[in-house]
Each structure stands twice: as structure tokens, then as C-alpha cells.
Short mmCIF file of C-alpha atoms in Angstrom, two decimals:
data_model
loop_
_atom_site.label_atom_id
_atom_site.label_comp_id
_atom_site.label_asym_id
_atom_site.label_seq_id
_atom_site.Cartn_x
_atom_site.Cartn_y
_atom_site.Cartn_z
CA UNK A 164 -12.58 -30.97 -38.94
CA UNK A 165 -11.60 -27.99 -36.61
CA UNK A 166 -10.64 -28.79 -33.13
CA UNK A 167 -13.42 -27.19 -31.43
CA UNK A 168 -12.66 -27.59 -27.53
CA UNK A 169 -12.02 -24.37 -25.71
CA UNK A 170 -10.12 -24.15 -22.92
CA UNK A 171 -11.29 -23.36 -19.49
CA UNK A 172 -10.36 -19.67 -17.57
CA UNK A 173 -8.42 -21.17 -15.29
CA UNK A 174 -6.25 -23.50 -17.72
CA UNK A 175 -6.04 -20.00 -19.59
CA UNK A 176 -4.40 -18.68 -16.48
CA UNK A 177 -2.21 -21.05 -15.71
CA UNK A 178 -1.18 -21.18 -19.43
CA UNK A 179 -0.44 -17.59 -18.87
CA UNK A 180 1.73 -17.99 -15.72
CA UNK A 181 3.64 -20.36 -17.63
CA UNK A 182 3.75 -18.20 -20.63
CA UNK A 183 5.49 -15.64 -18.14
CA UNK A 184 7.79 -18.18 -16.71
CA UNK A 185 6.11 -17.75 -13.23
CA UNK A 186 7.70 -20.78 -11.21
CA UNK A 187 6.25 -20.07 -7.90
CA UNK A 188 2.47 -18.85 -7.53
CA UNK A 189 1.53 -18.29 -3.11
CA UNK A 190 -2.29 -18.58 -2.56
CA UNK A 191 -5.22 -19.57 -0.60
CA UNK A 192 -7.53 -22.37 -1.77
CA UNK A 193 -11.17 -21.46 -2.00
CA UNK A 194 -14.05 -21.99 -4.50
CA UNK A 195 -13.80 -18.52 -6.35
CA UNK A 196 -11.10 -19.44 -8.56
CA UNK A 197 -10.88 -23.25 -7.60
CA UNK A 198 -10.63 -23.43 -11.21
CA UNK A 199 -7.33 -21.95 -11.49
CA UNK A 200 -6.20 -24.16 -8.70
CA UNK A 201 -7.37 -27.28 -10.52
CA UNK A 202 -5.13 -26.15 -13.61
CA UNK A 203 -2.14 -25.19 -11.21
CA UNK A 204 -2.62 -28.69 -9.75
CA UNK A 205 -1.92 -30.65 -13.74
CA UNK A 206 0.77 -27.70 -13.97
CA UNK A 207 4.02 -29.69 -12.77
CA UNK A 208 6.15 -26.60 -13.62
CA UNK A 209 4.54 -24.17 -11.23
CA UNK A 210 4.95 -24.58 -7.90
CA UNK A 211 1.84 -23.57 -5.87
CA UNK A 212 2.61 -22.54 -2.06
CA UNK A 213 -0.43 -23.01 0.18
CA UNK A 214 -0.81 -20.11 2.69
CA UNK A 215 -3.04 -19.71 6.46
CA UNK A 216 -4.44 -16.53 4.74
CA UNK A 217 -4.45 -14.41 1.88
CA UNK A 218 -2.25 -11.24 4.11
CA UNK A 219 0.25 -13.85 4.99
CA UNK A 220 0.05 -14.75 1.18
CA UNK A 221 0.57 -11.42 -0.05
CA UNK A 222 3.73 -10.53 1.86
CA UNK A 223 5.39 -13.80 1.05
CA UNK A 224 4.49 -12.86 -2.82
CA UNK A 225 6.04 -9.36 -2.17
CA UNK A 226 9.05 -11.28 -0.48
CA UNK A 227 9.73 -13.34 -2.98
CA UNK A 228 9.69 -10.27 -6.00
CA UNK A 229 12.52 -8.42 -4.07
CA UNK A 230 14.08 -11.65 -3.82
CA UNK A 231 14.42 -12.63 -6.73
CA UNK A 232 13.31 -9.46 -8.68
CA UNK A 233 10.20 -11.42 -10.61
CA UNK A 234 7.20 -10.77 -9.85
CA UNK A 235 5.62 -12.46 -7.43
CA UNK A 236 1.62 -14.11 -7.54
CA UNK A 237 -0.33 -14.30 -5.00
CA UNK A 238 -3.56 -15.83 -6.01
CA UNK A 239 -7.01 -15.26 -3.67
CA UNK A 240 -9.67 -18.21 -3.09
CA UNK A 241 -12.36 -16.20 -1.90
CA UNK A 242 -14.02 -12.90 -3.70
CA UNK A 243 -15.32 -10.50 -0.75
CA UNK A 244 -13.13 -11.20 2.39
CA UNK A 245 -10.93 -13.02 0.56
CA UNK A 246 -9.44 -10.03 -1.97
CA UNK A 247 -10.19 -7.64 0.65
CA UNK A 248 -6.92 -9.16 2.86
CA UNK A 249 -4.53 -8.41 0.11
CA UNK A 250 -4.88 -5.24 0.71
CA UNK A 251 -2.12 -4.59 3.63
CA UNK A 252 0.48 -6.90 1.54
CA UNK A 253 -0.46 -4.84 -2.06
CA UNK A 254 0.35 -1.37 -0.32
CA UNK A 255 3.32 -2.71 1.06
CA UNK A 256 4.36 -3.74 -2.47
CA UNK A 257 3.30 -0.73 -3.91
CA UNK A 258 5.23 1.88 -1.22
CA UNK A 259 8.23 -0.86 -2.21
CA UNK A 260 7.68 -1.01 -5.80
CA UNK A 261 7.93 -4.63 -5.91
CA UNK A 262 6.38 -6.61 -9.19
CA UNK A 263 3.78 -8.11 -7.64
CA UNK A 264 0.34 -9.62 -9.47
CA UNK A 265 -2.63 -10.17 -8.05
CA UNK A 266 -5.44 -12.24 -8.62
CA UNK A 267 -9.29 -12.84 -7.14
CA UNK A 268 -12.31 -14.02 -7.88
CA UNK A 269 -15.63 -11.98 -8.02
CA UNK A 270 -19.27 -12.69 -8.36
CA UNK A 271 -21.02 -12.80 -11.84
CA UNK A 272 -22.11 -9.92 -13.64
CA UNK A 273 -25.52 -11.23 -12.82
CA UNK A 274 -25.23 -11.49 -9.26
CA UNK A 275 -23.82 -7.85 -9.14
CA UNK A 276 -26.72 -6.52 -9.07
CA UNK A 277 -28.34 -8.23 -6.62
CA UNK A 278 -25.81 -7.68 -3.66
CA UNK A 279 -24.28 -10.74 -3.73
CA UNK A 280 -23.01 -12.75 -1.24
CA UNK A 281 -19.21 -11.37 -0.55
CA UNK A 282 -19.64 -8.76 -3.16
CA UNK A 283 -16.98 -5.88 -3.20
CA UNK A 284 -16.17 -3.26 -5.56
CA UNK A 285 -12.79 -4.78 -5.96
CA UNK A 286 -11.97 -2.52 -8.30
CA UNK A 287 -12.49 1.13 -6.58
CA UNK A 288 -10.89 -0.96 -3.48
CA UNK A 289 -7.60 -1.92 -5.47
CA UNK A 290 -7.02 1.63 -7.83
CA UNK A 291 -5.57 3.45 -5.23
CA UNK A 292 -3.02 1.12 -4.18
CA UNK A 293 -1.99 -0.28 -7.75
CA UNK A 294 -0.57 0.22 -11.23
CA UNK A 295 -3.47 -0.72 -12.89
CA UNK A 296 -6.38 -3.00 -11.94
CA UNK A 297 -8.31 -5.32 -14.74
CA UNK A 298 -11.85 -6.63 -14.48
CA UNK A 299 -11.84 -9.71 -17.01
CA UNK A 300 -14.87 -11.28 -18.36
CA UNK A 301 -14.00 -12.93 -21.35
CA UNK A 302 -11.79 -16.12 -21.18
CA UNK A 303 -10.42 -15.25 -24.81
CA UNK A 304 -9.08 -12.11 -23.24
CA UNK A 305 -7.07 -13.52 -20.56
CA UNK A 306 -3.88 -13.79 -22.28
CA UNK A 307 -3.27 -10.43 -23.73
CA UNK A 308 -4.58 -9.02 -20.17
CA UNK A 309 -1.89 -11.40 -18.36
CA UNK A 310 0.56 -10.31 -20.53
CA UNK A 311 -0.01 -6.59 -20.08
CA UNK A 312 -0.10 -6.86 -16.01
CA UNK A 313 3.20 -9.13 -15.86
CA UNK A 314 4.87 -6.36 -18.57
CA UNK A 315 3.16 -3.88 -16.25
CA UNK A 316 4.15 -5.11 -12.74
CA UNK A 317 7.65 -5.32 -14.01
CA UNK A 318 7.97 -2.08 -16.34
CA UNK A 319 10.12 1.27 -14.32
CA UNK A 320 9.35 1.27 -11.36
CA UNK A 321 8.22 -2.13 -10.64
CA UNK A 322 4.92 -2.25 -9.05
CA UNK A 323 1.28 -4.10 -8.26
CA UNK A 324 -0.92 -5.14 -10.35
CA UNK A 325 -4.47 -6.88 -9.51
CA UNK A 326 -6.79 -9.11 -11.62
CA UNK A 327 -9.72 -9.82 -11.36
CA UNK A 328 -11.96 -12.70 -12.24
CA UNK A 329 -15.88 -13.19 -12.06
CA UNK A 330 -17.38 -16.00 -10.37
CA UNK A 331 -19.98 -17.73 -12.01
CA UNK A 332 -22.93 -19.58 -10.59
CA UNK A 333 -22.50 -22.57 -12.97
CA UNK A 334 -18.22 -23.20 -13.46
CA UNK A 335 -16.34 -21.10 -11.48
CA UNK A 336 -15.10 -18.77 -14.28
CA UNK A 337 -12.94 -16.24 -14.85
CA UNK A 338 -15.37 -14.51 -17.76
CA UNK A 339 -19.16 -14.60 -18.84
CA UNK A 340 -18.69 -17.64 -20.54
CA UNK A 341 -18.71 -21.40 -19.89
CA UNK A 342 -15.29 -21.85 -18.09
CA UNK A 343 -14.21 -20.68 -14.54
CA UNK A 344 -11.75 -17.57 -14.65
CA UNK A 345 -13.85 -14.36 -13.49
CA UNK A 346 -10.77 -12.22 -12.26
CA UNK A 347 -9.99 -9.37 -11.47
CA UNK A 348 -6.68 -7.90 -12.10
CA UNK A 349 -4.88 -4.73 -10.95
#
């Protein structure tokens, strides 16, 4: 018999970060990709490094890429307010050409429609300041998309990258399916 579980978005993610050799992933708790946090938390080999707010976040994350010339993660809590304060921290990596990733939660597809609480186009918000920006909403796709932003973020000219996930109203997913990781990714 076939081993039928699937894996959740966020253990996807994680799986990715590790896949990538990330050791050190800065973020702020919240419910839009709690998810991903509740994979980082079983992840012993990734250190997660709990921030006031996303901005403070997003400059450490930049930091820590010309430090060490990796790229650095910053991962958001909060869709709406909380993707929109990565902004100041994603320029600042992008004027520096740091490798620096990105990731937030969104609303559903669903909810999109219906101006959702905290909804944002993140995406028109984040092309101007990044490499590229990636909506995900299929949990399947997560790993080829990770792939692509870390090869991205760290191609000539280093640079940003966001991700994006969707938030569903049911498991806080990344995709439109039945596990958490709705991001977005740039």
C-alpha cells in the first residue's frame, strides 16, 4: 500500500529551508503562517530568531546576508500590516544587493474578493523593490518555487526575493489545499 500522507505547507517550507542549508531564519510570530512556525519549531537544525517587528526583522535578515554572504530569511506572521513592514528592510537589501528571501502570508483566494481583512496586493507592493516576487498556491509547488528564489536571491548580483503564501480560513496554508503555506514570494 502507498504511503498516502501529504505533508503540510509549512513542513514543505521548512523542508525547503533545510534543503537550502538555511541555518538561521529571523521572523515575527503570527497566525498567517503559524504553520511554518510550527514546522520551524520540530526543525532542530534551523535556528528561528524571534523579532519586536517585522522592519527590525528585515534588516537583521539583510545583516546577516552581507555577513555571511547567504541569504538571509526573514519570515512575516501577519499578511496586511505584517508584509507591508518589510518593505523599508527589502529596499535596503535591494539598493545593497544582498540575498535576501522573503516570506508572508496572504488571505485565500476566496477571501480576495471580498476585501478581506488585512488584504494587500502584496504582489504589485513587492515588484518594484525585488528580483522576482511568487504568489504560491499549491503546496506541491513549494519546492521547485523555493529553490528558484534561493538560486535567485543568490544568482549575479545578489538580491531580494519575496514569497508569498495564502492564508486559508480552515489550516493556515500556504496553497488552496488542505495544509497551511499560502505565501507569497518575491
Amino acid at each position: 500500500m502507498k504511503n498516502t500522507q501529504k505533508i503540510t505547507g509549512g513542513q514543505a517550507v521548512v523542508h525547503s529551508l533545510k534543503k537550502e542549508k538555511i541555518k538561521h531564519v529571523f521572523g515575527l510570530i503570527g497566525s498567517a503562517t503559524m504553520e511554518i512556525f510550527d514546522s520551524l519549531y520540530q526543525e532542530k537544525e534551523i535556528n528561528f530568531i524571534g523579532v519586536r517587528d517585522e522592519r527590525t526583522g528585515a534588516h537583521m535578515a539583510d545583516g546577516y546576508a552581507r555577513a555571511s554572504n547567504s541569504p538571509g530569511v526573514i519570515l512575516a506572521g501577519q499578511n496586511g500590516p505584517g508584509a507591508t513592514n518589510l518593505v523599508t528592510g527589502i529596499a535596503q537589501a535591494a539598493a545593497a544587493f544582498s540575498p535576501l528571501v522573503s516570506i508572508a502570508g496572504s488571505f485565500s483566494t476566496k477571501d480576495k474578493v471580498q476585501d478581506a481583512f488585512q488584504g494587500i496586493d502584496q504582489q504589485s507592493l513587492f515588484n518594484p523593490i525585488t528580483k522576482k516576487t511568487w504568489t504560491i498556491t499549491e503546496t506541491k509547488k513549494i519546492p521547485k518555487i523555493f529553490s528558484k528564489a534561493f538560486n535567485r536571491s543568490s544568482s549575479w548580483r545578489h538580491g531580494q526575493i519575496k514569497c508569498l503564501t495564502e492564508y486559508f480560513r480552515y489550516f493556515f496554508c500556504f496553497c488552496d489545499c488542505p495544509s497551511f503555506l499560502s505565501y507569497w514570494f518575491k
